[in-house]
Amino acid sequence: MVEAINKINRSDMKYQTTKPIVEYKNVQKSYGDVEVLKGLNLSIYPGEKVALIGPSGSGKTTIIRMLMTLEQPTAGEIIFDGKNLWHMERKGKLVPANEKHLRELRGDIGMVFQHFNLFPHMTILQNCMTAPIQVQKEDKESARKRSIEMLEKVGLGDKLDSYPNQLSGGQKQRVAMARALVMRPKIMLFDEVTSALDPELVGEVLEVIRDIAEEGDMAMVLVTHEMDFALDVADRVIFLDNGVIAEQGSPKEVLEESNNERLQQFLHRFRN
Amino acid sequence: MTIHAIIDVFPVLMKGINITITVFLLSAIFGYLFAIIAGLCRLSHNLVVRGITSFYVEIFRGTSLIVQLFWLYYAIPMLFNVGIDNRLMAGVLAISLNYGAYMSEIVRGSILAVDKGQTEASIALNLSPFQRMRMVIFPQALRMMLPELGNYLIQMLKATSLVSLIGMTDILYHGNILRSTDLSAAPTVYLLLLLFYFIMALPLILLTRKGEQISKKGVAR
Ligand SMILES: Nc1ncnc2c1ncn2[C@@H]1O[C@H](COP(=O)(O)OP(=O)(O)OP(=O)(O)O)[C@@H](O)[C@H]1O
Ligand SMILES: [Mg+2]
């Protein structure tokens, strides 16, 4: 019952009464001659759960990497939390952002990677504690306490002093999520976080994402090939094709009711 | 070559052991220091920093250590009327600058060999560039460097014998003096010298092994 209400409230946000947390404004990205994104316009709202789907090479990863400041757009603007991410003002003119500017903004953005990228020389607990202490200047005890709580939440309370190479893929990915969550981001980006996992480990990771999603207040962008999961968790599904948004809407609209031909082809491949 | 001769030669060589070990330890410390600084500078975004460092590395790798030693001890003080009339300083500088240049390539290579995902994860956690290097990239690179840096440790030990050429009284210096006064002592002197260097190298060899193990495991525990 409570869940159902949550769900309704969340889909209400789609009606966009609040200010977006992220706005892509005519964002283009090319690698050399290859045009990956051709003028992307996309707004994501606080607390909204967006699933990004699309064929390989359609630019899904590129979209979230630009927001994580790992990749610079070729043209256009990304507005995060009301501020221009890749540009800053200097003497009344817009100039490319420097590291200091990026650091001020990216603290509210978190990301989980396909290949975990845990720090292999640190224990699980150190993996989680380091950034709150170093970046947010949180005192050690409280960072430790919060990290342990977070690791317990993802079911790894008994692994605090293990090293990443002692964990299964599913456990590693749950650590990676805990590590991102202790930073309390306003938006969290997931890049195919289950696709490097053995099939039997996918479930435990999706379960954790579902839990996070149900807490509500953090926006999430999920690049995923798990259609059932997207249908279940997302408020909005975006189908990306050839560098543009080819279809978007509620999970039901996109995954079940759309008659976009490319989308049909794409989904067909997943249903078998 | 009798036991008797060995007993005569041994204490003479021992007189130089202090110098050999001092030069070695200082050269190792400064050698690693130069290696890390130069290795990092070669990765700098600043063109000038990179240029100057490359110049240093190529000069010191491309010329002979003995000549560099003579430059530092004889030529530079005369040309510029400054500086290195101190043998220890000249010896340590020559060895550490030379090996630092070689080892900087290892430092640089290892840093570049750390998975790019590590940098990306630390950017995503909003660590500063310095924190990324200090807490994430360098500790992992260091583990990769250990075996090779260990090998250079042994080479630096052997290179200390060159300082006898600028009149430092290390074990080779004392051995040479002994031989020049008594030519028949030569076999004993040089046999003992080999042993001296080998025994000093032993702990370094063990240390290198340890480094290889740590490196293989990927984590020091
Ligand atoms: N660093 C790069 N240099 C050159 N080309 C790149 C680079 N990164 C991505 N590309 C290209 O950009 C296009 C989009 O890549 P992207 O990784 O965003 O796709 P994707 O939708 O995430 O695909 P996948 O489902 O395979 O992960 C691809 O054609 C890819 O080859
Ligand atoms: Mg991708």
XYZ file of C-alpha atoms and ligand atoms in Angstrom:
525
model
C 0.000 0.000 0.000
C 2.697 2.467 1.022
C 4.675 1.344 -1.974
C 1.795 2.020 -4.253
C 1.476 5.545 -2.929
C 5.162 6.124 -3.397
C 4.886 4.976 -6.915
C 2.071 7.393 -7.654
C 3.897 10.272 -6.062
C 6.966 9.539 -8.078
C 5.194 9.377 -11.373
C 3.576 12.692 -10.471
C 6.985 14.280 -10.723
C 6.913 13.523 -14.379
C 4.428 16.316 -14.621
C 7.308 18.503 -13.806
C 6.152 21.028 -11.335
C 9.626 21.327 -9.796
C 12.777 22.706 -11.370
C 14.877 20.061 -13.109
C 18.007 18.818 -11.371
C 19.674 18.266 -14.740
C 19.074 19.878 -18.110
C 20.867 18.878 -21.280
C 20.484 21.766 -23.698
C 21.225 20.890 -27.285
C 24.201 18.840 -26.184
C 26.383 17.433 -28.926
C 29.271 15.068 -28.642
C 31.650 13.844 -31.305
C 34.741 11.704 -31.181
C 36.765 12.862 -34.138
C 34.460 12.530 -37.105
C 32.023 10.287 -35.289
C 28.972 12.202 -34.140
C 27.675 10.336 -31.109
C 25.025 12.775 -29.852
C 23.249 15.158 -32.186
C 21.701 17.853 -30.055
C 20.334 16.176 -26.971
C 17.593 17.964 -25.031
C 16.679 16.265 -21.787
C 15.508 17.343 -18.361
C 15.667 15.143 -15.315
C 13.718 16.084 -12.195
C 14.641 15.719 -8.529
C 13.901 12.206 -7.365
C 13.047 10.996 -10.834
C 14.154 7.516 -11.952
C 15.065 7.494 -15.616
C 15.969 4.364 -17.558
C 18.127 4.872 -20.653
C 17.855 2.124 -23.213
C 19.112 1.772 -26.741
C 21.331 -0.241 -29.037
C 25.046 -0.561 -28.443
C 26.884 2.579 -29.519
C 23.810 4.786 -29.339
C 25.486 7.054 -26.771
C 23.940 6.002 -23.454
C 27.241 5.848 -21.622
C 28.350 9.101 -23.193
C 25.279 10.895 -21.840
C 25.952 9.990 -18.234
C 29.731 10.335 -18.478
C 29.285 13.950 -19.578
C 27.221 14.616 -16.480
C 29.826 12.896 -14.277
C 32.364 15.303 -15.863
C 34.336 12.410 -17.327
C 33.681 13.542 -20.872
C 33.322 17.075 -22.188
C 30.462 17.929 -24.565
C 31.495 19.162 -27.983
C 28.700 21.751 -27.954
C 25.660 22.720 -25.910
C 25.185 23.117 -22.188
C 24.500 20.874 -19.259
C 22.781 22.661 -16.392
C 23.100 20.871 -13.093
C 21.175 22.119 -10.077
C 20.719 25.464 -11.779
C 24.394 25.895 -12.617
C 26.254 25.517 -15.870
C 28.408 22.413 -15.505
C 30.972 22.736 -18.241
C 31.175 26.532 -18.349
C 31.751 29.223 -15.795
C 31.616 32.958 -15.802
C 34.796 35.009 -15.943
C 34.578 38.784 -16.326
C 31.082 38.473 -17.743
C 32.088 35.880 -20.298
C 31.416 32.132 -20.391
C 34.662 30.197 -20.372
C 35.326 26.450 -20.145
C 35.059 25.162 -16.598
C 38.223 24.554 -14.636
C 38.809 21.780 -12.128
C 37.721 23.963 -9.232
C 34.369 24.705 -10.845
C 33.792 21.063 -11.690
C 34.650 20.039 -8.148
C 32.069 22.399 -6.737
C 29.321 20.800 -8.778
C 30.208 17.135 -9.116
C 30.033 16.545 -5.376
C 26.285 16.106 -5.746
C 26.608 13.563 -8.555
C 27.431 9.918 -7.979
C 28.184 7.102 -10.375
C 28.372 3.323 -10.390
C 30.410 1.725 -13.155
C 30.005 -1.399 -15.197
C 33.330 -2.752 -13.964
C 32.952 -1.597 -10.344
C 36.264 0.308 -10.207
C 36.722 -0.381 -6.523
C 40.093 0.613 -5.088
C 41.904 -2.730 -4.841
C 44.462 -1.592 -2.255
C 41.804 -0.519 0.245
C 39.421 -2.570 2.340
C 35.730 -2.405 1.626
C 35.259 -0.012 4.518
C 38.148 2.208 3.410
C 36.675 2.265 -0.083
C 33.550 3.824 1.405
C 35.118 6.081 4.044
C 37.832 7.756 2.022
C 35.808 10.263 0.052
C 33.569 11.505 2.892
C 36.665 12.155 4.989
C 38.861 13.605 2.252
C 36.297 15.438 0.174
C 33.512 16.350 2.537
C 35.840 16.754 5.527
C 33.524 14.656 7.623
C 35.063 13.531 10.891
C 36.463 10.040 10.826
C 34.139 8.475 13.355
C 30.965 9.644 11.716
C 32.197 8.707 8.230
C 33.062 5.284 9.579
C 29.701 4.880 11.196
C 27.790 5.939 8.112
C 29.909 3.722 5.872
C 29.266 0.702 8.045
C 25.541 1.439 8.046
C 25.550 1.743 4.290
C 27.495 -1.485 3.842
C 25.063 -3.227 6.151
C 22.224 -1.893 4.075
C 23.645 -3.498 0.929
C 24.165 -6.720 2.856
C 27.921 -6.572 3.353
C 28.169 -5.744 7.034
C 30.307 -8.846 7.566
C 32.880 -7.940 4.904
C 34.095 -4.588 6.181
C 37.753 -5.571 6.332
C 37.813 -7.675 3.187
C 39.607 -6.510 0.083
C 37.766 -6.213 -3.230
C 39.550 -9.210 -4.746
C 38.020 -11.386 -2.035
C 34.471 -10.592 -3.160
C 32.177 -11.881 -5.877
C 31.148 -9.577 -8.698
C 27.745 -8.980 -7.151
C 29.310 -8.095 -3.812
C 31.786 -5.749 -5.498
C 28.997 -3.936 -7.246
C 27.093 -3.561 -3.988
C 30.184 -2.061 -2.385
C 30.455 0.328 -5.304
C 26.896 1.442 -4.666
C 27.478 1.887 -0.955
C 30.607 3.898 -1.739
C 28.650 6.232 -4.005
C 25.715 6.476 -1.586
C 27.708 7.593 1.460
C 28.429 10.773 -0.502
C 24.677 11.505 -0.453
C 24.441 12.585 -4.104
C 21.381 14.327 -5.492
C 21.597 12.182 -8.579
C 23.116 8.791 -9.126
C 24.208 7.379 -12.472
C 24.295 3.648 -13.170
C 26.070 2.425 -16.292
C 24.958 -1.123 -17.037
C 25.916 -2.105 -13.535
C 24.800 -5.704 -13.942
C 26.194 -6.498 -17.363
C 29.629 -7.596 -16.144
C 28.056 -10.008 -13.648
C 27.390 -13.716 -13.821
C 23.637 -14.174 -14.410
C 23.030 -15.632 -10.960
C 24.478 -12.501 -9.322
C 22.361 -9.978 -11.205
C 19.387 -10.344 -8.900
C 21.131 -9.280 -5.702
C 22.392 -6.086 -7.333
C 19.023 -5.190 -8.847
C 17.482 -5.765 -5.448
C 19.736 -3.135 -3.908
C 18.986 -0.645 -6.679
C 15.291 -1.246 -6.144
C 15.713 -0.501 -2.428
C 17.581 2.693 -3.169
C 14.938 3.716 -5.678
C 12.175 3.179 -3.171
C 13.746 5.603 -0.733
C 12.750 8.161 -3.242
C 14.484 11.485 -2.915
C 17.565 10.827 -5.044
C 17.280 11.097 -8.818
C 18.605 8.106 -10.712
C 19.659 7.511 -14.294
C 19.930 3.847 -15.156
C 21.542 2.687 -18.344
C 20.262 -0.837 -18.516
C 19.441 -3.793 -20.660
C 17.164 -5.241 -17.983
C 13.791 -4.333 -19.486
C 11.665 -5.925 -16.787
C 13.625 -4.062 -14.178
C 13.221 -0.766 -16.041
C 9.517 -1.362 -16.326
C 9.353 -1.916 -12.614
C 11.611 0.795 -11.198
C 11.690 3.645 -13.690
C 9.335 6.626 -13.817
C 10.391 7.296 -17.377
C 12.089 5.260 -20.071
C 14.122 6.922 -22.796
C 14.968 5.087 -25.982
C 18.090 6.404 -27.619
C 18.857 5.698 -31.220
C 21.399 7.167 -33.602
C 22.354 9.963 -31.245
C 18.836 11.238 -30.601
C 15.976 10.431 -28.269
C 13.753 8.333 -30.467
C 11.046 7.640 -27.912
C 10.298 8.428 -24.305
C 7.507 8.126 -21.822
C 6.318 6.008 -18.931
C 7.725 2.470 -18.890
C 4.394 1.136 -20.055
C 4.146 3.608 -22.926
C 7.657 2.924 -24.166
C 8.087 -0.751 -23.480
C 4.589 -1.951 -24.233
C 2.568 0.561 -26.223
C 4.963 2.359 -28.555
C 4.937 1.531 -32.229
C 8.259 3.138 -33.036
C 9.777 0.694 -35.477
C 13.390 0.920 -34.311
C 12.256 0.479 -30.745
C 10.242 -2.578 -31.725
C 13.295 -4.100 -33.400
C 15.407 -3.289 -30.386
C 12.964 -4.747 -27.891
C 12.405 -7.787 -30.033
C 16.030 -8.760 -29.624
C 15.629 -8.704 -25.845
C 12.470 -10.697 -25.666
C 14.121 -13.811 -27.027
C 96.279 -16.626 -1.165
C 96.363 -17.813 2.397
C 94.077 -17.426 5.325
C 96.745 -15.178 6.638
C 96.494 -12.840 3.687
C 92.730 -12.686 4.031
C 93.022 -11.735 7.676
C 95.393 -8.932 6.669
C 93.212 -7.587 3.874
C 89.816 -7.774 5.571
C 90.315 -4.996 8.152
C 91.720 -2.674 5.492
C 88.612 -3.035 3.347
C 86.427 -2.646 6.411
C 87.759 0.890 6.768
C 85.840 1.790 3.605
C 82.577 0.119 4.452
C 81.177 3.208 6.120
C 81.673 5.318 3.035
C 80.246 2.665 0.723
C 77.128 2.257 2.806
C 76.671 6.005 3.319
C 76.969 6.722 -0.389
C 74.620 3.866 -1.154
C 71.908 4.849 1.286
C 71.964 8.512 0.331
C 72.012 7.669 -3.382
C 69.066 5.317 -2.960
C 67.002 7.878 -1.044
C 67.715 10.714 -3.456
C 67.539 8.398 -6.462
C 63.986 7.391 -5.578
C 63.105 10.969 -4.798
C 64.330 12.195 -8.197
C 62.635 9.245 -9.877
C 59.255 10.051 -8.354
C 59.522 13.783 -8.974
C 60.722 13.338 -12.547
C 58.198 10.561 -13.205
C 55.335 12.787 -12.066
C 56.685 15.836 -13.898
C 56.797 13.890 -17.147
C 53.069 13.308 -16.752
C 52.366 16.975 -16.053
C 50.015 18.917 -18.300
C 52.497 21.781 -18.232
C 54.612 21.727 -21.370
C 57.568 23.519 -19.810
C 57.707 21.174 -16.829
C 57.489 18.192 -19.140
C 60.134 19.570 -21.473
C 62.672 20.292 -18.770
C 62.151 16.878 -17.194
C 62.506 15.043 -20.488
C 65.733 16.937 -21.093
C 67.096 15.860 -17.726
C 66.064 12.238 -18.194
C 67.507 11.911 -21.683
C 70.789 13.617 -20.797
C 71.383 11.418 -17.796
C 70.305 8.235 -19.522
C 72.254 9.013 -22.656
C 75.663 9.697 -21.103
C 78.023 7.750 -18.911
C 77.766 7.807 -15.158
C 81.529 8.194 -14.726
C 81.574 11.240 -16.963
C 78.610 12.692 -15.072
C 80.496 12.140 -11.839
C 83.564 13.915 -13.184
C 81.419 16.742 -14.464
C 79.851 17.250 -11.096
C 83.103 17.002 -9.156
C 85.711 18.539 -11.461
C 84.113 20.489 -14.282
C 81.142 22.278 -12.780
C 82.964 23.790 -9.792
C 85.648 25.122 -12.133
C 83.282 26.463 -14.776
C 80.872 28.162 -12.458
C 83.131 28.704 -9.566
C 80.514 27.277 -7.288
C 79.525 24.356 -5.396
C 80.543 20.857 -5.298
C 83.944 20.634 -3.661
C 82.343 18.083 -1.416
C 83.097 14.559 -2.651
C 80.157 12.944 -0.895
C 77.735 15.415 -2.397
C 79.149 14.995 -5.890
C 79.124 11.201 -5.634
C 75.605 10.957 -4.265
C 74.270 13.512 -6.744
C 75.810 11.757 -9.732
C 74.506 8.337 -8.782
C 71.052 9.504 -7.715
C 70.540 11.798 -10.694
C 71.624 9.050 -13.051
C 69.538 6.288 -11.549
C 66.712 8.689 -10.820
C 66.529 9.331 -14.558
C 66.257 5.623 -15.331
C 63.800 4.939 -12.568
C 61.600 7.889 -13.484
C 60.612 5.937 -16.577
C 59.429 3.098 -14.349
C 57.473 5.520 -12.184
C 55.870 7.091 -15.213
C 55.104 3.767 -16.871
C 53.538 2.323 -13.736
C 51.333 5.331 -13.171
C 50.124 5.115 -16.755
C 49.505 1.398 -16.300
C 46.969 1.902 -13.501
C 43.500 1.179 -14.877
C 41.755 4.309 -16.123
C 38.637 3.233 -14.241
C 40.482 4.034 -11.011
C 40.851 7.665 -12.000
C 37.247 7.791 -13.133
C 35.976 6.319 -9.882
C 37.974 8.847 -7.890
C 36.669 11.690 -10.026
C 33.149 10.393 -9.417
C 33.902 10.553 -5.683
C 35.082 14.127 -6.226
C 38.634 13.605 -4.978
C 40.969 16.416 -5.995
C 43.658 15.674 -8.600
C 46.270 15.552 -5.853
C 44.159 13.226 -3.694
C 43.535 10.987 -6.679
C 47.248 10.610 -7.232
C 48.180 10.279 -3.582
C 45.439 7.954 -2.379
C 44.377 5.975 -5.409
C 46.776 6.001 -8.347
C 50.211 6.181 -6.777
C 49.713 3.419 -4.183
C 48.683 1.058 -6.953
C 51.469 2.178 -9.261
C 53.976 1.728 -6.449
C 53.067 -1.934 -6.183
C 53.826 -2.368 -9.857
C 57.136 -0.529 -9.549
C 58.504 -2.485 -6.608
C 60.255 -5.326 -8.453
C 62.077 -3.042 -10.865
C 62.879 -0.409 -8.271
C 64.377 -3.236 -6.197
C 66.627 -4.274 -9.065
C 67.888 -0.741 -9.377
C 68.690 -0.748 -5.677
C 71.272 -3.463 -6.304
C 72.644 -1.600 -9.304
C 73.001 1.556 -7.221
C 74.987 -0.368 -4.643
C 77.379 -1.568 -7.315
C 77.626 1.926 -8.773
C 78.899 3.327 -5.470
C 82.323 1.864 -6.317
C 82.722 4.684 -8.852
C 83.168 7.262 -6.107
C 86.659 5.883 -5.468
C 87.536 7.634 -8.742
C 86.991 11.053 -7.169
C 89.055 10.026 -4.178
C 86.371 8.858 -1.794
C 87.727 6.243 0.568
C 85.186 3.473 -0.008
C 86.002 -0.243 0.048
C 87.274 -0.246 -3.533
C 89.551 2.706 -2.782
C 91.150 0.925 0.166
C 91.492 -2.246 -1.858
C 93.222 -0.410 -4.686
C 95.669 1.248 -2.285
C 96.534 -2.106 -0.805
C 97.131 -3.626 -4.212
C 99.328 -0.776 -5.352
C 101.647 -1.248 -2.403
C 101.610 -5.051 -2.632
C 100.807 -6.443 -6.047
C 100.640 -10.018 -4.755
C 97.629 -9.098 -2.637
C 95.526 -8.420 -5.743
C 93.680 -11.765 -5.911
C 92.790 -11.654 -2.222
C 91.737 -8.020 -2.390
C 89.444 -8.435 -5.349
C 87.999 -11.717 -4.155
C 87.105 -10.108 -0.870
C 85.684 -7.088 -2.669
C 83.385 -9.348 -4.662
C 82.255 -10.966 -1.445
C 81.713 -7.615 0.236
C 79.473 -6.383 -2.543
C 77.623 -9.654 -2.740
C 76.945 -9.827 0.979
C 75.694 -6.257 0.982
C 73.492 -7.073 -2.020
C 71.925 -10.079 -0.331
C 69.405 -8.220 1.811
C 68.578 -6.104 -1.223
C 67.902 -9.230 -3.258
C 65.597 -10.503 -0.541
C 63.899 -7.135 -0.407
C 63.325 -7.278 -4.152
C 61.791 -10.738 -3.825
C 59.444 -9.385 -1.197
C 58.608 -6.542 -3.556
C 57.775 -9.020 -6.287
C 55.436 -10.911 -4.016
C 53.629 -7.769 -2.943
C 53.429 -6.701 -6.532
C 51.976 -10.008 -7.669
C 49.311 -9.950 -5.015
C 48.451 -6.386 -5.943
C 47.929 -5.466 -2.310
C 50.337 -5.161 0.568
C 49.083 -6.872 3.652
N 36.728 7.647 -26.018
C 36.145 7.396 -27.199
N 36.811 7.600 -28.348
C 36.236 7.349 -29.536
N 34.990 6.912 -29.684
C 34.256 6.696 -28.585
C 34.801 6.916 -27.286
N 33.855 6.622 -26.377
C 32.776 6.226 -27.070
N 33.013 6.264 -28.399
C 32.037 5.931 -29.453
O 30.883 6.648 -29.206
C 29.732 5.867 -29.508
C 28.795 5.842 -28.328
O 29.424 5.217 -27.246
P 28.697 4.893 -25.888
O 29.676 4.169 -25.065
O 28.106 6.128 -25.345
O 27.551 3.920 -26.358
P 26.554 3.056 -25.470
O 25.186 3.434 -25.888
O 26.893 3.193 -24.037
O 26.889 1.586 -25.980
P 26.960 0.208 -25.162
O 25.562 -0.294 -25.022
O 27.772 -0.669 -26.054
O 27.635 0.489 -23.880
C 30.237 4.500 -29.908
O 30.221 4.421 -31.313
C 31.643 4.475 -29.399
O 32.441 3.693 -30.244
Mg 27.704 1.915 -22.564
